[in-house]
Each structure stands twice: as structure tokens, then as C-alpha cells.
Amino acid sequence: MRCVVVTAARATRNADDDGHTEGGAPARADGPAAYAVREGTPPADSPRPGATPARAGRADGPLPRPVLRSALELYLDLHAHPELSGHEHRTAGRLAARLTALGCTVTRSVGGGHGVVGVLDNGPGPVVLLRTELDALPVTEATGLAYASTAPGVMHACGHDLHIAALTGAVALLAASRDAWRGTLLVVGQPEEETLNGARSLLEEGRLYERFGVPDAVLAQHAAPLPAGTLAHAPAGGPPLMAGSVAVEAVLHGRGGHAATPHLNVDPVLMAAATVLRLRTAAAEATAPAEQAVLTVGSVRAGERGNVTPDRAELSLTVRAFTEGALDRLTAAAERVVRAEAAASGAPRAPGFTVTARSPALVPDPELTARVRGAHEQLLGPGRVLDLSGSPATEDFPHFAAGGVPVAYWMLGTTGAGPWRTARAGGDPVPPNHAPGFAPDVGAALPVGIGALAAAARQVLASRPAGGRGTGS
């Protein structure tokens, strides 16, 4: 998922404050494993691991060093060993082992794939689901980090490794404070988010809610190229936080042969080229000018040799829009283009046009979001909790809202102050999600991600009365 986020003007101000809170107190401190990040030394103007803004201390206290050290070690390991969608065996195992060590009852292979569900039961009360993704992307890493991917052509270019590490840190905080809350914590490690298939598989094939209970709230966060140390929420009454999406695989059939005899062949490469160019206009023709919609052809595959005309070409495309009606219109327009270009080229067979995944627009629950945002403002200070507009990025997280379950979702800033300032000054842009150079400032982002998830969960879990008896620590 690529996060294209527009923030309030205060994002710029916060990125320039050298890691200080609005009250002027320094937001940095020496933390555990501080020098394991960014090839041994954290950026000079980023909080080190263990640092939290001054307000966080008043809300929940500083992060315990063992919690942060454990989360950081997991992050570095996962980043170095990414796994593609549908192949997240090792990643799922690492998450399951960590949750088991924290006292969760863990179930593996939920949904027929590598889904992980951990349950931390702390008596009667609300059920809160914390979700993270497991999969990486087919991207060759170009960050130069000491802990860069060791898997050729595979990279955690979307921050899912950061999400997993932050989630385990949050669970550790909640597990250690069970005398302060009651209820049930569901922890879900979701595979195949990048293909938009994982959430539906967990819910339908894995019968997630039937087996583990319908949650009172589902919470998740996502790394974004915002200033590290900040969080961002969709403002109340605004557009959907993320667009809905339809993923399509199209197959164009030609007649293969020798490259020297084009008059005897039907070239699917030319057919594909014409189709791609024509698809670029489909969004404008199928949607109103004020209606946001995006159609992207992300992959074209055809042939093996320059002297052979292949007999087929394959296209992978994605349609994004903020309403179901727009998604339907644009998908239908794309299919018309594919079929028309095949007919115009004299294709011997009708093309294939298969919808492989679909996800609705992400609309966080307003009431739950207001409560979570309030918790984040108490944790970090209002100046570090930003507004953001709707993004054409896509998630399959909206499926967790099936049946009216309230969901809250926010962005976690990952860009260090140095790269942020450089980009603002006209230098190199900040590499976004899905880019080979995407490199979160983990020293600044991880502590905030841990605190944000834990604070949000506490907003839903019932508080125990003063002097109440806990179930463990």
C-alpha cells in the first residue's frame, strides 16, 4: 500500500522543532539498542529508541527498555528477512512466538494461509482487535542500511515490519498492565495485504469473528512519509481515509511466430501497448471531473526473445476510487478497452479479464476515531497529531468492519527531520512507500507506534476500579 498523504500546515512546523514538544521539553533520551539503528548511529535530529515526547510520560510513562529493545530487535530481523504475499511462514512464526511469550493463546494458519491470531483474555469486558500485516513487496531494496533485505528482489517497502514490531511492543505494555484494564485483546497477523486478499480470507475462510469473537473495536496504523514522531487521523466529516480498489488481471491473446513474418502473426505486444495507452484515458472518460479516480497498469508481461512474436501478453491493473459506483464504472470502462483493442487487432481469441481482489473505501468510525485521537493527543500533545485528507492508496482493512464493527485507522510518521528538511528545501524527495529507498526512521517512529497502539486499545478496554485485582503482570 502506498500512502499519499496531505497533512495540515502544522506538519511542517512540527518537522522543524528538532524533536521538542510544544512545551519546550526535549523529546530525546538514551534508549536501549539506540546505536543499532541506521548503521550504528541514529540521525542527529531524531529521537533515539526509548525517547517519547514529554506528554507521553504523563499519560503512560516512558517505554520500558526491555519492551523497546525486544520490538527493535524484531524489526531489524523482519526487515532483513522479508517474505512475499502468501509466503509469510517465517514472519508468522516470529510473530506467533513473540505473542506466546507475552502470554497470548496463539492459533496459526487461520484462513488457510499464514494468518496468526493471539488472544490475551483478561476477564469480562470489551474485545479489542489489533491488526498488523505480514507481507513484503517484490521490490529490490536500495537503502544501503546495514540491516537491508537479504532476500533478492524482496523488500519491506511498505512498513509492515514496523507495524509488526510496534504491535508486539503494544501487546507487551498491555500484558504488563493487566491490573489496569479488563476485557480481551485479539491480535491478528494478516498475510497477503498487498494482494488485497488476506483480510477476506481471515474473515471468511478462517471464520475469524465466529471463532474468536466479534470485536467491539478494530485498530490499526500504517507507516507514512510524514514527520517521524507524529500521527495523523482523518478529520471528522471528511472524505474516506483511503480509496476502494479493484485488482484485475487481463490476458491478451495473439498468434505467435517468427519476428521476420509479422504479416503471419497477431502481435500481442502491440495489442498490449495500445491497450495501456487507451486505458490511461479511461479514468477521465468514466468519471466526473470532481470525482477522484485512478487507473494504473502496474505490470506488462509478454515474450522472451526479441526475434519471437509471443502468443499472449498479460496486464495487471488497479482501479481506485472513493465510491462503489465509481469503481464499477471504471472497471467496466477498463474491460471495454481491453476487449475493444483485442478486437481491433484481430485477436484469435477473446481476452481474459478477471477481477482478482476488491476492497471498499476505508471509512473509520467517527466516534471511535474521536476517542482514539483524544488518546493520541494526550500521549503526544495535540501538535503532533495531524489531520490528513483522503488518499487514493488502498487497504483491505475495511473488510474488518463487516457487520458494522467499528474500526479506527491512523498514519504513523516515519520520516526523520533531516530528510524532511532536505525535501522541503528542494533536495531529494522523501522515498514513499513501495519505493526501493523507503527507510523509516525506526528510532523515532517505533516508540510512537508502540505507544499509539497501546493508548488506543486502552480507550476501548474497560478500566478496573482503583484497587481492583488484576490477572497478572
CSV table of C-alpha atoms in Angstrom, one decimal:
chain,number,residue,atom,x,y,z
A,1,MET,CA,0.0,0.0,0.0
A,2,ARG,CA,1.4,3.4,-1.0
A,3,CYS,CA,0.4,6.2,1.3
A,4,VAL,CA,-0.1,9.5,-0.4
A,5,VAL,CA,-0.9,11.8,2.5
A,6,VAL,CA,-1.7,15.5,2.6
A,7,THR,CA,-1.2,16.9,6.1
A,8,ALA,CA,-2.1,20.1,7.8
A,9,ALA,CA,0.3,23.0,7.7
A,10,ARG,CA,1.4,22.2,11.2
A,11,ALA,CA,3.2,19.1,9.9
A,12,THR,CA,5.9,21.4,8.6
A,13,ARG,CA,6.2,23.2,11.8
A,14,ASN,CA,6.5,20.0,13.8
A,15,ALA,CA,9.1,18.6,11.5
A,16,ASP,CA,11.3,21.7,12.2
A,17,ASP,CA,11.2,21.6,16.0
A,18,ASP,CA,14.2,19.3,16.4
A,19,GLY,CA,12.3,16.7,18.4
A,20,HIS,CA,11.0,19.0,21.1
A,21,THR,CA,7.4,19.1,22.4
A,22,GLU,CA,5.3,22.1,22.3
A,23,GLY,CA,6.1,22.9,25.9
A,24,GLY,CA,9.8,23.0,25.0
A,25,ALA,CA,10.9,19.9,26.9
A,26,PRO,CA,13.5,17.8,24.9
A,27,ALA,CA,11.9,14.7,23.4
A,28,ARG,CA,15.0,12.6,23.3
A,29,ALA,CA,16.7,10.3,25.7
A,30,ASP,CA,19.2,7.5,25.6
A,31,GLY,CA,17.4,4.3,25.0
A,32,PRO,CA,18.2,0.6,24.6
A,33,ALA,CA,19.9,-0.5,21.4
A,34,ALA,CA,20.0,3.1,20.3
A,35,TYR,CA,23.1,2.5,18.2
A,36,ALA,CA,21.7,-0.5,16.4
A,37,VAL,CA,19.7,1.8,14.1
A,38,ARG,CA,20.8,3.4,10.8
A,39,GLU,CA,24.2,1.6,10.6
A,40,GLY,CA,25.1,2.2,14.2
A,41,THR,CA,24.0,5.8,14.9
A,42,PRO,CA,20.6,7.3,14.9
A,43,PRO,CA,20.1,10.5,13.0
A,44,ALA,CA,21.3,13.5,15.0
A,45,ASP,CA,17.9,15.2,15.0
A,46,SER,CA,15.7,12.2,15.6
A,47,PRO,CA,14.6,10.8,19.0
A,48,ARG,CA,16.6,7.7,19.8
A,49,PRO,CA,14.8,4.4,20.7
A,50,GLY,CA,13.2,4.8,24.1
A,51,ALA,CA,12.5,8.5,23.6
A,52,THR,CA,8.9,9.7,23.8
A,53,PRO,CA,7.6,13.2,23.9
A,54,ALA,CA,7.1,14.8,27.4
A,55,ARG,CA,3.4,14.3,27.2
A,56,ALA,CA,3.8,10.6,26.8
A,57,GLY,CA,5.4,10.4,30.2
A,58,ARG,CA,2.4,12.0,31.9
A,59,ALA,CA,0.0,9.6,30.1
A,60,ASP,CA,1.6,6.2,30.3
A,61,GLY,CA,5.2,6.7,31.4
A,62,PRO,CA,8.2,6.1,29.3
A,63,LEU,CA,8.5,2.9,27.4
A,64,PRO,CA,10.3,0.2,29.4
A,65,ARG,CA,13.7,-0.6,27.9
A,66,PRO,CA,13.1,-4.3,27.6
A,67,VAL,CA,9.9,-3.7,25.6
A,68,LEU,CA,11.5,-1.3,23.2
A,69,ARG,CA,14.7,-3.5,22.9
A,70,SER,CA,12.6,-6.5,22.0
A,71,ALA,CA,10.5,-4.7,19.5
A,72,LEU,CA,13.6,-3.2,17.8
A,73,GLU,CA,15.3,-6.5,17.5
A,74,LEU,CA,12.2,-8.0,15.9
A,75,TYR,CA,12.0,-5.1,13.5
A,76,LEU,CA,15.6,-5.4,12.4
A,77,ASP,CA,15.2,-9.2,11.9
A,78,LEU,CA,12.0,-8.9,9.9
A,79,HIS,CA,13.4,-6.1,7.7
A,80,ALA,CA,16.3,-8.3,6.8
A,81,HIS,CA,14.1,-11.3,6.1
A,82,PRO,CA,11.0,-10.2,4.1
A,83,GLU,CA,8.6,-12.6,2.6
A,84,LEU,CA,6.1,-12.1,-0.3
A,85,SER,CA,2.4,-12.3,0.0
A,86,GLY,CA,1.3,-15.9,0.5
A,87,HIS,CA,4.8,-17.0,1.7
A,88,GLU,CA,4.9,-15.4,5.1
A,89,HIS,CA,5.8,-18.6,7.0
A,90,ARG,CA,8.9,-17.3,8.9
A,91,THR,CA,7.3,-13.9,9.6
A,92,ALA,CA,4.2,-15.6,11.0
A,93,GLY,CA,6.4,-17.8,13.1
A,94,ARG,CA,8.3,-14.9,14.6
A,95,LEU,CA,5.1,-13.1,15.5
A,96,ALA,CA,3.5,-16.2,16.9
A,97,ALA,CA,6.5,-16.9,19.1
A,98,ARG,CA,6.6,-13.3,20.4
A,99,LEU,CA,2.8,-13.4,21.2
A,100,THR,CA,3.1,-16.7,23.0
A,101,ALA,CA,6.0,-15.3,25.1
A,102,LEU,CA,3.7,-12.4,26.1
A,103,GLY,CA,1.0,-14.8,27.4
A,104,CYS,CA,-1.3,-14.9,24.4
A,105,THR,CA,-3.0,-18.1,23.3
A,106,VAL,CA,-1.9,-18.4,19.7
A,107,THR,CA,-3.6,-20.0,16.7
A,108,ARG,CA,-1.6,-20.4,13.4
A,109,SER,CA,-2.7,-20.9,9.8
A,110,VAL,CA,-6.0,-19.1,10.2
A,111,GLY,CA,-7.8,-18.7,6.9
A,112,GLY,CA,-5.9,-21.4,5.1
A,113,GLY,CA,-2.7,-19.2,4.8
A,114,HIS,CA,-0.3,-17.8,7.3
A,115,GLY,CA,-2.8,-15.9,9.4
A,116,VAL,CA,-1.9,-15.6,13.1
A,117,VAL,CA,-4.4,-14.9,15.9
A,118,GLY,CA,-3.3,-14.3,19.5
A,119,VAL,CA,-5.8,-14.0,22.4
A,120,LEU,CA,-5.0,-12.2,25.7
A,121,ASP,CA,-8.0,-12.8,27.9
A,122,ASN,CA,-8.2,-10.5,30.9
A,123,GLY,CA,-11.7,-11.2,32.2
A,124,PRO,CA,-15.2,-9.9,31.1
A,125,GLY,CA,-15.2,-6.7,29.2
A,126,PRO,CA,-14.8,-5.3,25.7
A,127,VAL,CA,-13.0,-7.1,22.9
A,128,VAL,CA,-10.3,-5.1,21.0
A,129,LEU,CA,-8.6,-6.4,17.9
A,130,LEU,CA,-5.2,-5.1,16.9
A,131,ARG,CA,-4.2,-5.9,13.4
A,132,THR,CA,-0.9,-5.9,11.6
A,133,GLU,CA,0.2,-7.1,8.1
A,134,LEU,CA,2.9,-9.7,7.5
A,135,ASP,CA,3.8,-9.5,3.8
A,136,ALA,CA,6.6,-7.6,1.9
A,137,LEU,CA,6.8,-6.5,-1.7
A,138,PRO,CA,8.6,-7.6,-4.9
A,139,VAL,CA,11.0,-4.6,-4.7
A,140,THR,CA,14.8,-4.6,-4.7
A,141,GLU,CA,16.0,-2.6,-1.7
A,142,ALA,CA,18.3,0.3,-2.3
A,143,THR,CA,18.5,1.9,1.1
A,144,GLY,CA,22.1,0.9,2.0
A,145,LEU,CA,21.1,0.0,5.5
A,146,ALA,CA,23.2,-2.4,7.5
A,147,TYR,CA,20.0,-4.5,8.1
A,148,ALA,CA,18.8,-4.3,4.5
A,149,SER,CA,16.9,-7.2,2.9
A,150,THR,CA,18.8,-10.4,2.4
A,151,ALA,CA,16.1,-11.8,0.1
A,152,PRO,CA,16.9,-10.9,-3.6
A,153,GLY,CA,14.1,-8.8,-5.1
A,154,VAL,CA,12.0,-8.7,-1.9
A,155,MET,CA,11.7,-5.8,0.5
A,156,HIS,CA,9.6,-4.5,3.3
A,157,ALA,CA,8.9,-1.4,1.3
A,158,CYS,CA,5.6,-0.6,2.9
A,159,GLY,CA,6.5,-0.7,6.6
A,160,HIS,CA,4.8,-3.9,7.6
A,161,ASP,CA,7.9,-4.9,9.6
A,162,LEU,CA,7.5,-1.7,11.6
A,163,HIS,CA,3.8,-2.4,12.1
A,164,ILE,CA,4.6,-5.9,13.5
A,165,ALA,CA,7.3,-4.6,15.8
A,166,ALA,CA,5.1,-1.8,17.1
A,167,LEU,CA,2.2,-4.2,17.7
A,168,THR,CA,4.3,-6.6,19.8
A,169,GLY,CA,5.5,-3.7,21.9
A,170,ALA,CA,2.0,-2.6,22.5
A,171,VAL,CA,0.9,-6.1,23.5
A,172,ALA,CA,3.8,-6.2,25.9
A,173,LEU,CA,2.7,-3.0,27.5
A,174,LEU,CA,-0.9,-4.2,27.8
A,175,ALA,CA,0.2,-7.6,29.1
A,176,ALA,CA,2.3,-6.0,31.8
A,177,SER,CA,-0.6,-3.7,33.0
A,178,ARG,CA,-3.5,-6.2,33.2
A,179,ASP,CA,-4.3,-4.9,36.7
A,180,ALA,CA,-5.4,-1.6,35.0
A,181,TRP,CA,-7.9,-3.0,32.4
A,182,ARG,CA,-10.3,-5.8,31.7
A,183,GLY,CA,-11.5,-7.4,28.5
A,184,THR,CA,-10.0,-9.4,25.7
A,185,LEU,CA,-7.2,-8.4,23.3
A,186,LEU,CA,-7.3,-10.1,19.9
A,187,VAL,CA,-4.0,-9.7,18.0
A,188,VAL,CA,-4.2,-10.6,14.3
A,189,GLY,CA,-1.2,-11.0,12.0
A,190,GLN,CA,-2.7,-10.7,8.5
A,191,PRO,CA,-1.0,-12.2,5.4
A,192,GLU,CA,-1.5,-11.1,1.8
A,193,GLU,CA,-2.4,-7.4,2.4
A,194,GLU,CA,-0.6,-6.3,-0.7
A,195,THR,CA,-2.8,-8.5,-2.9
A,196,LEU,CA,-6.0,-7.4,-1.0
A,197,ASN,CA,-6.8,-11.0,-0.3
A,198,GLY,CA,-5.7,-11.5,3.3
A,199,ALA,CA,-8.4,-9.8,5.3
A,200,ARG,CA,-11.3,-11.5,3.5
A,201,SER,CA,-9.5,-14.9,3.8
A,202,LEU,CA,-9.2,-14.5,7.6
A,203,LEU,CA,-12.8,-13.4,7.9
A,204,GLU,CA,-14.5,-15.9,5.5
A,205,GLU,CA,-12.3,-19.0,5.2
A,206,GLY,CA,-10.8,-18.5,8.7
A,207,ARG,CA,-14.2,-17.5,10.3
A,208,LEU,CA,-12.3,-15.1,12.4
A,209,TYR,CA,-15.2,-13.5,14.2
A,210,GLU,CA,-17.1,-16.7,14.6
A,211,ARG,CA,-14.1,-18.5,16.2
A,212,PHE,CA,-12.6,-15.7,18.3
A,213,GLY,CA,-15.5,-13.3,18.9
A,214,VAL,CA,-16.8,-10.2,17.3
A,215,PRO,CA,-14.7,-7.3,18.5
A,216,ASP,CA,-16.0,-4.0,19.9
A,217,ALA,CA,-13.3,-2.2,18.0
A,218,VAL,CA,-10.6,-2.9,15.4
A,219,LEU,CA,-7.5,-0.8,15.5
A,220,ALA,CA,-4.6,-0.5,13.0
A,221,GLN,CA,-1.9,2.0,11.9
A,222,HIS,CA,0.2,2.4,8.8
A,223,ALA,CA,3.7,3.9,8.1
A,224,ALA,CA,3.6,7.0,6.0
A,225,PRO,CA,6.1,9.6,4.8
A,226,LEU,CA,5.1,12.1,7.5
A,227,PRO,CA,7.5,13.6,10.1
A,228,ALA,CA,8.7,10.8,12.4
A,229,GLY,CA,7.2,11.3,15.9
A,230,THR,CA,3.8,12.3,14.5
A,231,LEU,CA,0.5,10.6,14.0
A,232,ALA,CA,-2.3,11.6,11.6
A,233,HIS,CA,-6.0,11.0,11.5
A,234,ALA,CA,-8.8,11.7,9.0
A,235,PRO,CA,-10.8,14.8,10.3
A,236,ALA,CA,-14.4,14.2,11.3
A,237,GLY,CA,-16.8,14.6,8.4
A,238,GLY,CA,-14.1,14.4,5.8
A,239,PRO,CA,-13.8,12.0,2.8
A,240,PRO,CA,-12.9,8.3,3.2
A,241,LEU,CA,-9.4,7.9,4.6
A,242,MET,CA,-8.5,5.6,1.7
A,243,ALA,CA,-9.9,4.7,-1.7
A,244,GLY,CA,-11.6,1.5,-2.6
A,245,SER,CA,-9.8,-0.7,-5.1
A,246,VAL,CA,-10.3,-3.4,-7.8
A,247,ALA,CA,-7.4,-5.5,-8.9
A,248,VAL,CA,-7.6,-7.0,-12.4
A,249,GLU,CA,-5.6,-9.5,-14.5
A,250,ALA,CA,-6.1,-9.2,-18.2
A,251,VAL,CA,-4.8,-11.6,-20.8
A,252,LEU,CA,-4.5,-10.6,-24.5
A,253,HIS,CA,-4.2,-13.5,-27.0
A,254,GLY,CA,-2.2,-13.2,-30.2
A,255,ARG,CA,-0.7,-15.5,-32.8
A,256,GLY,CA,2.9,-16.2,-32.2
A,257,GLY,CA,5.5,-16.7,-34.9
A,258,HIS,CA,8.8,-15.5,-36.4
A,259,ALA,CA,9.6,-11.8,-35.9
A,260,ALA,CA,10.5,-11.6,-39.6
A,261,THR,CA,6.9,-12.5,-40.7
A,262,PRO,CA,4.7,-10.0,-38.9
A,263,HIS,CA,2.1,-10.4,-41.6
A,264,LEU,CA,1.5,-14.0,-40.5
A,265,ASN,CA,1.3,-13.2,-36.8
A,266,VAL,CA,-1.0,-11.3,-34.5
A,267,ASP,CA,1.3,-9.4,-32.1
A,268,PRO,CA,0.0,-9.3,-28.5
A,269,VAL,CA,2.9,-6.9,-27.6
A,270,LEU,CA,1.5,-4.2,-29.9
A,271,MET,CA,-2.0,-5.1,-28.7
A,272,ALA,CA,-0.9,-4.6,-25.1
A,273,ALA,CA,0.9,-1.3,-25.9
A,274,ALA,CA,-2.3,0.1,-27.5
A,275,THR,CA,-4.4,-1.1,-24.6
A,276,VAL,CA,-2.1,0.5,-22.0
A,277,LEU,CA,-2.3,3.8,-23.8
A,278,ARG,CA,-6.0,3.7,-24.2
A,279,LEU,CA,-6.5,2.7,-20.5
A,280,ARG,CA,-4.8,5.9,-19.5
A,281,THR,CA,-7.8,7.9,-20.8
A,282,ALA,CA,-10.4,5.6,-19.3
A,283,ALA,CA,-10.4,7.2,-15.9
A,284,ALA,CA,-11.1,10.7,-17.3
A,285,GLU,CA,-13.8,9.4,-19.6
A,286,ALA,CA,-15.6,7.2,-17.0
A,287,THR,CA,-15.6,9.6,-14.0
A,288,ALA,CA,-16.8,13.2,-13.4
A,289,PRO,CA,-14.1,15.9,-13.2
A,290,ALA,CA,-14.6,16.4,-9.5
A,291,GLU,CA,-14.6,12.7,-8.7
A,292,GLN,CA,-11.2,11.2,-7.8
A,293,ALA,CA,-10.3,8.0,-9.6
A,294,VAL,CA,-7.1,6.4,-10.6
A,295,LEU,CA,-6.3,3.6,-13.1
A,296,THR,CA,-2.8,2.2,-13.1
A,297,VAL,CA,-1.2,-0.6,-15.2
A,298,GLY,CA,1.5,-1.9,-12.9
A,299,SER,CA,2.7,-4.8,-14.9
A,300,VAL,CA,3.0,-5.9,-18.6
A,301,ARG,CA,4.4,-9.3,-19.3
A,302,ALA,CA,5.0,-10.7,-22.8
A,303,GLY,CA,7.5,-12.7,-24.7
A,304,GLU,CA,11.0,-14.0,-24.0
A,305,ARG,CA,13.2,-13.2,-27.1
A,306,GLY,CA,13.4,-10.2,-29.5
A,307,ASN,CA,13.1,-12.4,-32.6
A,308,VAL,CA,10.0,-14.3,-31.5
A,309,THR,CA,6.5,-12.9,-31.5
A,310,PRO,CA,4.7,-14.3,-28.5
A,311,ASP,CA,1.2,-15.6,-28.4
A,312,ARG,CA,0.0,-13.8,-25.3
A,313,ALA,CA,0.5,-10.7,-23.2
A,314,GLU,CA,-0.6,-10.2,-19.6
A,315,LEU,CA,-1.5,-6.9,-17.9
A,316,SER,CA,-2.0,-6.3,-14.1
A,317,LEU,CA,-4.0,-3.2,-13.4
A,318,THR,CA,-5.6,-1.5,-10.4
A,319,VAL,CA,-8.6,0.8,-10.3
A,320,ARG,CA,-9.0,3.1,-7.3
A,321,ALA,CA,-12.0,5.4,-6.4
A,322,PHE,CA,-13.8,6.6,-3.3
A,323,THR,CA,-17.3,5.2,-4.2
A,324,GLU,CA,-18.5,1.8,-5.2
A,325,GLY,CA,-20.3,3.4,-8.2
A,326,ALA,CA,-17.1,4.9,-9.5
A,327,LEU,CA,-15.2,1.7,-9.0
A,328,ASP,CA,-17.9,-0.2,-11.0
A,329,ARG,CA,-17.9,2.4,-13.8
A,330,LEU,CA,-14.1,2.5,-14.2
A,331,THR,CA,-13.7,-1.3,-14.0
A,332,ALA,CA,-16.4,-1.6,-16.8
A,333,ALA,CA,-14.6,1.0,-18.8
A,334,ALA,CA,-11.3,-0.9,-18.5
A,335,GLU,CA,-12.9,-4.1,-19.6
A,336,ARG,CA,-14.4,-2.3,-22.7
A,337,VAL,CA,-11.0,-1.0,-23.6
A,338,VAL,CA,-9.3,-4.4,-23.3
A,339,ARG,CA,-11.9,-6.1,-25.4
A,340,ALA,CA,-12.1,-3.4,-28.0
A,341,GLU,CA,-8.3,-3.3,-28.5
A,342,ALA,CA,-8.2,-7.1,-28.9
A,343,ALA,CA,-11.0,-6.9,-31.5
A,344,ALA,CA,-9.3,-4.1,-33.3
A,345,SER,CA,-6.1,-6.1,-33.5
A,346,GLY,CA,-7.8,-9.2,-34.9
A,347,ALA,CA,-7.1,-11.3,-31.8
A,348,PRO,CA,-7.8,-15.0,-32.4
A,349,ARG,CA,-9.5,-15.3,-29.0
A,350,ALA,CA,-11.4,-13.0,-26.7
A,351,PRO,CA,-9.2,-11.6,-24.0
A,352,GLY,CA,-9.4,-12.7,-20.4
A,353,PHE,CA,-10.5,-10.0,-17.8
A,354,THR,CA,-10.5,-11.3,-14.2
A,355,VAL,CA,-11.1,-9.3,-11.0
A,356,THR,CA,-8.7,-10.9,-8.5
A,357,ALA,CA,-9.5,-8.7,-5.5
A,358,ARG,CA,-11.7,-5.9,-4.4
A,359,SER,CA,-11.7,-3.7,-1.3
A,360,PRO,CA,-14.1,-0.9,-0.3
A,361,ALA,CA,-13.1,2.6,0.7
A,362,LEU,CA,-11.8,2.9,4.2
A,363,VAL,CA,-14.2,5.0,6.4
A,364,PRO,CA,-13.1,4.9,10.0
A,365,ASP,CA,-15.9,5.0,12.6
A,366,PRO,CA,-16.2,8.7,13.7
A,367,GLU,CA,-16.9,8.1,17.4
A,368,LEU,CA,-14.2,5.5,17.8
A,369,THR,CA,-11.7,7.7,15.9
A,370,ALA,CA,-12.5,10.7,18.1
A,371,ARG,CA,-11.8,8.6,21.2
A,372,VAL,CA,-8.5,7.3,19.7
A,373,ARG,CA,-7.4,10.7,18.5
A,374,GLY,CA,-8.0,12.1,22.0
A,375,ALA,CA,-5.8,9.3,23.5
A,376,HIS,CA,-3.1,10.1,21.0
A,377,GLU,CA,-3.3,13.8,21.7
A,378,GLN,CA,-2.9,13.0,25.4
A,379,LEU,CA,0.0,10.8,24.6
A,380,LEU,CA,2.0,13.1,22.3
A,381,GLY,CA,0.4,16.5,22.6
A,382,PRO,CA,-2.1,18.0,20.0
A,383,GLY,CA,0.6,19.5,17.9
A,384,ARG,CA,1.9,16.1,16.9
A,385,VAL,CA,-1.5,14.6,15.9
A,386,LEU,CA,-2.2,15.8,12.4
A,387,ASP,CA,-5.1,16.0,10.0
A,388,LEU,CA,-4.9,14.2,6.6
A,389,SER,CA,-7.0,14.2,3.6
A,390,GLY,CA,-8.3,11.1,1.7
A,391,SER,CA,-5.7,9.2,-0.1
A,392,PRO,CA,-6.0,7.0,-3.3
A,393,ALA,CA,-3.9,4.4,-1.5
A,394,THR,CA,-5.8,1.2,-0.8
A,395,GLU,CA,-6.1,-1.3,2.1
A,396,ASP,CA,-8.1,-4.4,2.6
A,397,PHE,CA,-8.6,-3.3,6.3
A,398,PRO,CA,-12.2,-2.1,5.6
A,399,HIS,CA,-13.3,-5.8,5.5
A,400,PHE,CA,-12.8,-5.9,9.3
A,401,ALA,CA,-15.7,-3.5,9.5
A,402,ALA,CA,-18.1,-6.3,8.2
A,403,GLY,CA,-21.4,-6.3,10.1
A,404,GLY,CA,-20.9,-2.8,11.4
A,405,VAL,CA,-17.8,-3.4,13.6
A,406,PRO,CA,-16.3,0.0,14.5
A,407,VAL,CA,-12.7,0.5,13.1
A,408,ALA,CA,-10.1,3.1,13.6
A,409,TYR,CA,-7.0,3.6,11.5
A,410,TRP,CA,-4.3,6.2,11.5
A,411,MET,CA,-1.0,7.0,9.9
A,412,LEU,CA,2.4,6.7,11.7
A,413,GLY,CA,5.1,9.2,10.6
A,414,THR,CA,8.4,7.7,9.6
A,415,THR,CA,10.5,10.4,8.0
A,416,GLY,CA,13.4,11.8,10.0
A,417,ALA,CA,13.8,15.5,10.4
A,418,GLY,CA,16.9,15.6,8.2
A,419,PRO,CA,15.4,14.0,5.1
A,420,TRP,CA,12.2,16.0,5.7
A,421,ARG,CA,14.1,19.3,5.7
A,422,THR,CA,16.1,18.3,2.6
A,423,ALA,CA,13.0,17.5,0.7
A,424,ARG,CA,11.3,20.8,1.7
A,425,ALA,CA,14.4,22.7,0.6
A,426,GLY,CA,14.2,21.3,-2.9
A,427,GLY,CA,16.6,18.4,-2.4
A,428,ASP,CA,15.9,14.7,-2.9
A,429,PRO,CA,12.3,13.9,-2.2
A,430,VAL,CA,11.4,11.5,0.6
A,431,PRO,CA,11.1,8.0,-0.8
A,432,PRO,CA,7.5,7.0,-0.4
A,433,ASN,CA,6.1,3.6,0.5
A,434,HIS,CA,6.8,1.0,-2.2
A,435,ALA,CA,9.9,2.8,-3.3
A,436,PRO,CA,13.3,1.0,-3.2
A,437,GLY,CA,14.7,3.7,-0.9
A,438,PHE,CA,11.9,3.6,1.6
A,439,ALA,CA,13.6,3.6,5.0
A,440,PRO,CA,11.6,4.6,8.1
A,441,ASP,CA,13.4,6.4,10.9
A,442,VAL,CA,12.8,3.5,13.2
A,443,GLY,CA,14.5,5.2,16.2
A,444,ALA,CA,11.8,7.9,16.1
A,445,ALA,CA,8.8,6.0,14.7
A,446,LEU,CA,8.9,2.8,16.7
A,447,PRO,CA,8.4,4.2,20.2
A,448,VAL,CA,5.5,6.3,18.9
A,449,GLY,CA,3.9,3.4,17.1
A,450,ILE,CA,4.0,1.2,20.2
A,451,GLY,CA,2.5,4.0,22.4
A,452,ALA,CA,-0.1,4.8,19.8
A,453,LEU,CA,-1.5,1.3,19.6
A,454,ALA,CA,-1.4,0.7,23.4
A,455,ALA,CA,-3.1,4.1,24.1
A,456,ALA,CA,-5.8,3.4,21.5
A,457,ALA,CA,-6.5,-0.1,23.0
A,458,ARG,CA,-6.8,1.3,26.5
A,459,GLN,CA,-9.5,3.7,25.2
A,460,VAL,CA,-11.7,0.7,24.5
A,461,LEU,CA,-10.8,-1.8,27.1
A,462,ALA,CA,-12.6,-1.3,30.4
A,463,SER,CA,-10.7,0.2,33.3
A,464,ARG,CA,-10.5,-1.7,36.5
A,465,PRO,CA,-11.7,0.1,39.6
A,466,ALA,CA,-9.0,1.5,41.9
A,467,GLY,CA,-7.7,-1.3,44.0
A,468,GLY,CA,-9.1,-3.9,41.6
A,469,ARG,CA,-7.5,-7.2,41.3
A,470,GLY,CA,-5.5,-8.0,38.2
A,471,THR,CA,-4.9,-11.2,36.5
A,472,GLY,CA,-1.2,-10.9,36.0
A,473,SER,CA,1.6,-8.6,35.2
